[in-house]
Amino acid sequence: GDSFIESGEWAEFFHSNLVLNRGNGMSYNDLDLSQLNQAAPYIFHGKPCPKQIWICPSNKMANNSQAVSTFKTQLNTLIATIRNSLKDSGANTRIVLASCLPSNNSSANTNYIVEYNAAMEAVADGDSNIDYVDVYTPLVNGTVANTRYYQDERLAARGYAKMAKTMESKIKEAIPSAYVLSEEQSDAVYDTFNCRTTLATTIEGISSIEEGNDAGQFATADYGKVKSLLDESLALLGSDASLTDLQTYN
């Protein structure tokens, strides 16, 4: 996949070091399928055959108004290149096609990305060793990317967690021990991280204020209480404090 895939901590999401990230690309101008096809022989040549190889196309083709027929041709070429690069020609490897992700551009989604995804599903339907997973629908709101899961044009932390959860059942076919946190659990991790970050920033700011009775200083009479709260906050930050405790100090 592209930089969206490259940026994901997939082994952590699936709680398995058997998941390897081969995402490639950067910024807005990510690699399209033809460029991934050039990279594929170098990625897979001579490597042990994995149980699954996921292909997650970027939205670059939609940005460039690439015809659906061209997209489908390039996808089939990439699949053939991957199989030819594997030691056993992919006989024991399932190809999994993950749909293109939604963008903030309604027109691009409706006119191209939805059609690309239909083409991927059709390719999977025509080959018994290929599966298709729809990661578009859980991340879209109407005809644009759901802002709960996106920050600007980029997939945000909650978006990665949602995408991983959508992929979980298919991943477990190859790695039965893999699992992904529920959305509620992921939200708690996300909120805890934000609380800890806010608390650390607050501690850093207050710690820089000196004791004294001049402007911009803590009055000597109050400094003892401030110092005590700082010490408690530091101890909290160094512990496995609950989200509720962190919110209390924030």
mmCIF file of C-alpha atoms in Angstrom:
data_model
loop_
_atom_site.group_PDB
_atom_site.id
_atom_site.type_symbol
_atom_site.label_atom_id
_atom_site.label_comp_id
_atom_site.label_asym_id
_atom_site.label_seq_id
_atom_site.Cartn_x
_atom_site.Cartn_y
_atom_site.Cartn_z
ATOM 1 C CA GLY A 1 0.000 0.000 0.000
ATOM 2 C CA ASP A 2 0.834 3.681 0.173
ATOM 3 C CA SER A 3 1.883 6.034 2.962
ATOM 4 C CA PHE A 4 -1.449 5.528 4.750
ATOM 5 C CA ILE A 5 -0.428 1.889 5.136
ATOM 6 C CA GLU A 6 3.213 2.680 5.805
ATOM 7 C CA SER A 7 2.224 4.951 8.716
ATOM 8 C CA GLY A 8 0.109 2.291 10.439
ATOM 9 C CA GLU A 9 1.538 0.288 13.352
ATOM 10 C CA TRP A 10 -0.159 -2.858 12.103
ATOM 11 C CA ALA A 11 1.766 -5.358 14.219
ATOM 12 C CA GLU A 12 0.631 -3.432 17.299
ATOM 13 C CA PHE A 13 -2.981 -3.176 16.139
ATOM 14 C CA PHE A 14 -3.132 -6.936 15.515
ATOM 15 C CA HIS A 15 -0.953 -7.823 18.534
ATOM 16 C CA SER A 16 1.251 -9.996 16.340
ATOM 17 C CA ASN A 17 4.796 -9.630 15.061
ATOM 18 C CA LEU A 18 3.822 -11.911 12.172
ATOM 19 C CA VAL A 19 2.171 -8.935 10.480
ATOM 20 C CA LEU A 20 4.732 -7.121 8.305
ATOM 21 C CA ASN A 21 4.164 -3.631 6.924
ATOM 22 C CA ARG A 22 5.275 -3.118 3.323
ATOM 23 C CA GLY A 23 3.547 0.237 2.827
ATOM 24 C CA ASN A 24 5.460 2.624 0.604
ATOM 25 C CA GLY A 25 4.995 6.226 -0.444
ATOM 26 C CA MET A 26 4.976 9.710 0.958
ATOM 27 C CA SER A 27 2.792 12.804 1.220
ATOM 28 C CA TYR A 28 -0.041 13.472 -1.235
ATOM 29 C CA ASN A 29 1.667 11.980 -4.265
ATOM 30 C CA ASP A 30 1.618 8.325 -3.199
ATOM 31 C CA LEU A 31 2.526 5.319 -5.283
ATOM 32 C CA ASP A 32 -0.122 4.061 -7.675
ATOM 33 C CA LEU A 33 -0.598 0.432 -8.715
ATOM 34 C CA SER A 34 1.844 0.627 -11.624
ATOM 35 C CA GLN A 35 4.565 1.922 -9.280
ATOM 36 C CA LEU A 36 3.774 -0.750 -6.689
ATOM 37 C CA ASN A 37 4.128 -3.263 -9.503
ATOM 38 C CA GLN A 38 7.699 -2.061 -10.083
ATOM 39 C CA ALA A 39 8.494 -2.492 -6.394
ATOM 40 C CA ALA A 40 6.811 -5.880 -5.902
ATOM 41 C CA PRO A 41 9.614 -8.129 -7.289
ATOM 42 C CA TYR A 42 12.115 -6.524 -4.907
ATOM 43 C CA ILE A 43 9.763 -6.885 -1.956
ATOM 44 C CA PHE A 44 8.873 -10.547 -2.494
ATOM 45 C CA HIS A 45 11.713 -12.126 -4.511
ATOM 46 C CA GLY A 46 13.216 -15.058 -2.662
ATOM 47 C CA LYS A 47 11.136 -14.469 0.460
ATOM 48 C CA PRO A 48 9.240 -17.214 2.313
ATOM 49 C CA CYS A 49 5.666 -17.347 1.047
ATOM 50 C CA PRO A 50 3.307 -15.629 3.491
ATOM 51 C CA LYS A 51 -0.165 -16.949 4.199
ATOM 52 C CA GLN A 52 -1.645 -13.663 3.052
ATOM 53 C CA ILE A 53 -0.564 -10.630 1.059
ATOM 54 C CA TRP A 54 -2.791 -7.574 1.378
ATOM 55 C CA ILE A 55 -3.008 -5.011 -1.425
ATOM 56 C CA CYS A 56 -4.317 -1.627 -0.304
ATOM 57 C CA PRO A 57 -4.343 0.790 -3.278
ATOM 58 C CA SER A 58 -3.817 4.504 -2.728
ATOM 59 C CA ASN A 59 -6.194 7.220 -3.899
ATOM 60 C CA LYS A 60 -3.599 8.642 -6.274
ATOM 61 C CA MET A 61 -5.437 7.137 -9.231
ATOM 62 C CA ALA A 62 -8.632 8.981 -8.282
ATOM 63 C CA ASN A 63 -6.699 12.201 -7.849
ATOM 64 C CA ASN A 64 -5.418 11.715 -11.389
ATOM 65 C CA SER A 65 -8.879 10.737 -12.753
ATOM 66 C CA GLN A 66 -7.596 7.328 -13.850
ATOM 67 C CA ALA A 67 -10.120 5.228 -15.743
ATOM 68 C CA VAL A 68 -11.577 2.250 -13.888
ATOM 69 C CA SER A 69 -10.528 -0.063 -16.728
ATOM 70 C CA THR A 70 -6.906 1.077 -16.346
ATOM 71 C CA PHE A 71 -7.099 0.592 -12.577
ATOM 72 C CA LYS A 72 -8.379 -2.965 -13.023
ATOM 73 C CA THR A 73 -5.694 -3.803 -15.577
ATOM 74 C CA GLN A 74 -2.941 -2.481 -13.317
ATOM 75 C CA LEU A 75 -4.381 -4.390 -10.350
ATOM 76 C CA ASN A 76 -4.360 -7.680 -12.258
ATOM 77 C CA THR A 77 -0.796 -6.978 -13.415
ATOM 78 C CA LEU A 78 0.310 -6.337 -9.825
ATOM 79 C CA ILE A 79 -1.302 -9.558 -8.621
ATOM 80 C CA ALA A 80 0.472 -11.520 -11.386
ATOM 81 C CA THR A 81 3.807 -9.874 -10.548
ATOM 82 C CA ILE A 82 3.441 -10.748 -6.867
ATOM 83 C CA ARG A 83 2.606 -14.359 -7.634
ATOM 84 C CA ASN A 84 5.479 -14.710 -10.102
ATOM 85 C CA SER A 85 7.865 -13.277 -7.513
ATOM 86 C CA LEU A 86 6.976 -15.864 -4.866
ATOM 87 C CA LYS A 87 8.844 -19.160 -4.676
ATOM 88 C CA ASP A 88 5.752 -21.297 -5.269
ATOM 89 C CA SER A 89 4.039 -18.802 -7.610
ATOM 90 C CA GLY A 90 1.667 -17.927 -4.793
ATOM 91 C CA ALA A 91 0.020 -21.354 -4.616
ATOM 92 C CA ASN A 92 -0.114 -21.201 -0.819
ATOM 93 C CA THR A 93 -0.660 -17.465 -0.452
ATOM 94 C CA ARG A 94 -4.033 -15.770 -0.445
ATOM 95 C CA ILE A 95 -4.194 -12.299 -1.942
ATOM 96 C CA VAL A 96 -6.453 -9.975 0.033
ATOM 97 C CA LEU A 97 -7.667 -6.794 -1.656
ATOM 98 C CA ALA A 98 -8.529 -4.025 0.791
ATOM 99 C CA SER A 99 -10.716 -1.361 -0.743
ATOM 100 C CA CYS A 100 -9.485 2.153 -1.396
ATOM 101 C CA LEU A 101 -10.132 4.471 1.526
ATOM 102 C CA PRO A 102 -12.624 7.346 1.323
ATOM 103 C CA SER A 103 -11.337 10.860 0.766
ATOM 104 C CA ASN A 104 -12.726 14.290 1.660
ATOM 105 C CA ASN A 105 -13.633 14.790 -2.003
ATOM 106 C CA SER A 106 -17.196 13.648 -2.626
ATOM 107 C CA SER A 107 -16.775 13.681 -6.396
ATOM 108 C CA ALA A 108 -13.599 11.556 -6.267
ATOM 109 C CA ASN A 109 -15.317 9.068 -3.974
ATOM 110 C CA THR A 110 -18.472 8.768 -6.077
ATOM 111 C CA ASN A 111 -16.930 8.830 -9.546
ATOM 112 C CA TYR A 112 -13.737 6.881 -8.956
ATOM 113 C CA ILE A 113 -13.082 5.304 -5.564
ATOM 114 C CA VAL A 114 -16.430 3.524 -5.292
ATOM 115 C CA GLU A 115 -15.921 2.240 -8.831
ATOM 116 C CA TYR A 116 -12.349 1.127 -8.085
ATOM 117 C CA ASN A 117 -13.647 -0.788 -5.086
ATOM 118 C CA ALA A 118 -16.308 -2.479 -7.218
ATOM 119 C CA ALA A 119 -13.562 -3.476 -9.654
ATOM 120 C CA MET A 120 -11.491 -4.979 -6.823
ATOM 121 C CA GLU A 121 -14.486 -6.944 -5.588
ATOM 122 C CA ALA A 122 -15.063 -8.255 -9.113
ATOM 123 C CA VAL A 123 -11.419 -9.376 -9.376
ATOM 124 C CA ALA A 124 -11.776 -11.243 -6.072
ATOM 125 C CA ASP A 125 -15.036 -12.862 -7.195
ATOM 126 C CA GLY A 126 -13.250 -14.188 -10.283
ATOM 127 C CA ASP A 127 -10.351 -15.880 -8.450
ATOM 128 C CA SER A 128 -10.772 -18.441 -5.669
ATOM 129 C CA ASN A 129 -7.409 -17.443 -4.128
ATOM 130 C CA ILE A 130 -8.306 -13.762 -3.776
ATOM 131 C CA ASP A 131 -10.471 -12.151 -1.083
ATOM 132 C CA TYR A 132 -11.914 -8.650 -0.865
ATOM 133 C CA VAL A 133 -12.371 -6.632 2.339
ATOM 134 C CA ASP A 134 -14.413 -3.446 2.366
ATOM 135 C CA VAL A 135 -12.632 -0.890 4.569
ATOM 136 C CA TYR A 136 -14.288 2.014 2.733
ATOM 137 C CA THR A 137 -17.799 1.735 4.170
ATOM 138 C CA PRO A 138 -16.850 1.793 7.878
ATOM 139 C CA LEU A 139 -14.795 4.970 7.332
ATOM 140 C CA VAL A 140 -17.218 6.986 5.186
ATOM 141 C CA ASN A 141 -20.018 9.324 6.223
ATOM 142 C CA GLY A 142 -22.386 9.878 3.332
ATOM 143 C CA THR A 143 -20.079 10.516 0.395
ATOM 144 C CA VAL A 144 -17.014 11.834 2.270
ATOM 145 C CA ALA A 145 -14.548 10.544 4.838
ATOM 146 C CA ASN A 146 -15.949 10.405 8.366
ATOM 147 C CA THR A 147 -14.291 13.164 10.408
ATOM 148 C CA ARG A 148 -14.322 10.923 13.472
ATOM 149 C CA TYR A 149 -11.686 8.808 11.742
ATOM 150 C CA TYR A 150 -9.836 11.437 9.706
ATOM 151 C CA GLN A 151 -7.788 14.529 10.427
ATOM 152 C CA ASP A 152 -7.806 16.682 7.325
ATOM 153 C CA GLU A 153 -6.936 14.294 4.468
ATOM 154 C CA ARG A 154 -5.132 11.802 6.657
ATOM 155 C CA LEU A 155 -6.380 8.719 8.444
ATOM 156 C CA ALA A 156 -6.258 9.547 12.171
ATOM 157 C CA ALA A 157 -5.586 7.253 15.142
ATOM 158 C CA ARG A 158 -9.236 6.267 15.523
ATOM 159 C CA GLY A 159 -9.352 5.622 11.770
ATOM 160 C CA TYR A 160 -6.448 3.192 11.885
ATOM 161 C CA ALA A 161 -8.074 1.378 14.812
ATOM 162 C CA LYS A 162 -11.384 1.173 12.939
ATOM 163 C CA MET A 163 -9.664 -0.090 9.779
ATOM 164 C CA ALA A 164 -7.732 -2.736 11.733
ATOM 165 C CA LYS A 165 -10.917 -3.934 13.424
ATOM 166 C CA THR A 166 -12.555 -4.269 9.999
ATOM 167 C CA MET A 167 -9.599 -6.350 8.775
ATOM 168 C CA GLU A 168 -9.412 -8.500 11.921
ATOM 169 C CA SER A 169 -11.542 -11.493 10.932
ATOM 170 C CA LYS A 170 -9.652 -11.982 7.667
ATOM 171 C CA ILE A 171 -6.250 -11.573 9.365
ATOM 172 C CA LYS A 172 -7.255 -14.217 11.927
ATOM 173 C CA GLU A 173 -7.637 -16.745 9.115
ATOM 174 C CA ALA A 174 -3.846 -16.530 8.685
ATOM 175 C CA ILE A 175 -2.923 -15.682 12.294
ATOM 176 C CA PRO A 176 -5.541 -17.154 14.680
ATOM 177 C CA SER A 177 -3.918 -15.506 17.712
ATOM 178 C CA ALA A 178 -4.225 -11.997 16.248
ATOM 179 C CA TYR A 179 -6.799 -9.667 17.766
ATOM 180 C CA VAL A 180 -7.748 -5.987 17.662
ATOM 181 C CA LEU A 181 -9.161 -3.829 20.446
ATOM 182 C CA SER A 182 -12.814 -2.901 20.233
ATOM 183 C CA GLU A 183 -13.684 0.658 19.245
ATOM 184 C CA GLU A 184 -14.548 1.425 22.879
ATOM 185 C CA GLN A 185 -11.202 0.064 24.061
ATOM 186 C CA SER A 186 -9.362 2.005 21.363
ATOM 187 C CA ASP A 187 -11.175 5.191 22.374
ATOM 188 C CA ALA A 188 -10.040 4.663 25.967
ATOM 189 C CA VAL A 189 -6.411 4.250 24.827
ATOM 190 C CA TYR A 190 -6.725 7.368 22.668
ATOM 191 C CA ASP A 191 -8.261 9.436 25.482
ATOM 192 C CA THR A 192 -5.681 8.182 27.994
ATOM 193 C CA PHE A 193 -2.846 9.181 25.666
ATOM 194 C CA ASN A 194 -4.317 12.661 25.231
ATOM 195 C CA CYS A 195 -4.808 13.072 28.992
ATOM 196 C CA ARG A 196 -1.252 11.987 29.719
ATOM 197 C CA THR A 197 0.071 14.377 27.065
ATOM 198 C CA THR A 198 -1.961 17.280 28.465
ATOM 199 C CA LEU A 199 -0.859 16.502 32.014
ATOM 200 C CA ALA A 200 2.809 16.304 30.991
ATOM 201 C CA THR A 201 2.549 19.636 29.167
ATOM 202 C CA THR A 202 0.888 21.243 32.204
ATOM 203 C CA ILE A 203 3.566 19.901 34.550
ATOM 204 C CA GLU A 204 6.304 21.208 32.284
ATOM 205 C CA GLY A 205 4.721 24.657 32.144
ATOM 206 C CA ILE A 206 4.087 25.004 35.867
ATOM 207 C CA SER A 207 7.508 23.622 36.784
ATOM 208 C CA SER A 208 9.135 26.498 34.921
ATOM 209 C CA ILE A 209 7.481 29.110 37.166
ATOM 210 C CA GLU A 210 9.678 30.171 40.060
ATOM 211 C CA GLU A 211 8.751 30.789 43.683
ATOM 212 C CA GLY A 212 8.591 34.441 44.699
ATOM 213 C CA ASN A 213 6.385 37.447 45.099
ATOM 214 C CA ASP A 214 7.146 39.184 41.822
ATOM 215 C CA ALA A 215 4.930 39.165 38.757
ATOM 216 C CA GLY A 216 4.923 35.802 36.977
ATOM 217 C CA GLN A 217 5.985 33.890 40.118
ATOM 218 C CA PHE A 218 4.155 31.646 42.572
ATOM 219 C CA ALA A 219 3.654 33.414 45.881
ATOM 220 C CA THR A 220 5.771 31.845 48.610
ATOM 221 C CA ALA A 221 2.668 31.239 50.715
ATOM 222 C CA ASP A 222 1.108 29.107 47.963
ATOM 223 C CA TYR A 223 4.222 27.437 46.603
ATOM 224 C CA GLY A 224 4.138 24.503 49.007
ATOM 225 C CA LYS A 225 0.694 23.475 47.795
ATOM 226 C CA VAL A 226 1.738 23.897 44.166
ATOM 227 C CA LYS A 227 4.872 21.801 44.744
ATOM 228 C CA SER A 228 2.802 19.084 46.403
ATOM 229 C CA LEU A 229 0.385 18.958 43.445
ATOM 230 C CA LEU A 230 3.313 18.815 41.028
ATOM 231 C CA ASP A 231 4.826 15.874 42.899
ATOM 232 C CA GLU A 232 1.486 14.058 42.906
ATOM 233 C CA SER A 233 1.031 14.734 39.197
ATOM 234 C CA LEU A 234 4.508 13.439 38.373
ATOM 235 C CA ALA A 235 3.852 10.285 40.389
ATOM 236 C CA LEU A 236 0.552 9.840 38.542
ATOM 237 C CA LEU A 237 2.253 10.272 35.193
ATOM 238 C CA GLY A 238 4.791 7.599 36.113
ATOM 239 C CA SER A 239 2.080 5.091 37.043
ATOM 240 C CA ASP A 240 -0.572 3.093 35.213
ATOM 241 C CA ALA A 241 -3.200 5.577 36.366
ATOM 242 C CA SER A 242 -6.752 5.187 35.122
ATOM 243 C CA LEU A 243 -8.315 7.596 32.674
ATOM 244 C CA THR A 244 -10.567 8.904 35.476
ATOM 245 C CA ASP A 245 -7.584 9.720 37.688
ATOM 246 C CA LEU A 246 -5.803 11.452 34.828
ATOM 247 C CA GLN A 247 -8.886 13.506 34.005
ATOM 248 C CA THR A 248 -9.141 14.572 37.663
ATOM 249 C CA TYR A 249 -5.638 16.030 37.576
ATOM 250 C CA ASN A 250 -6.138 17.607 34.186
#
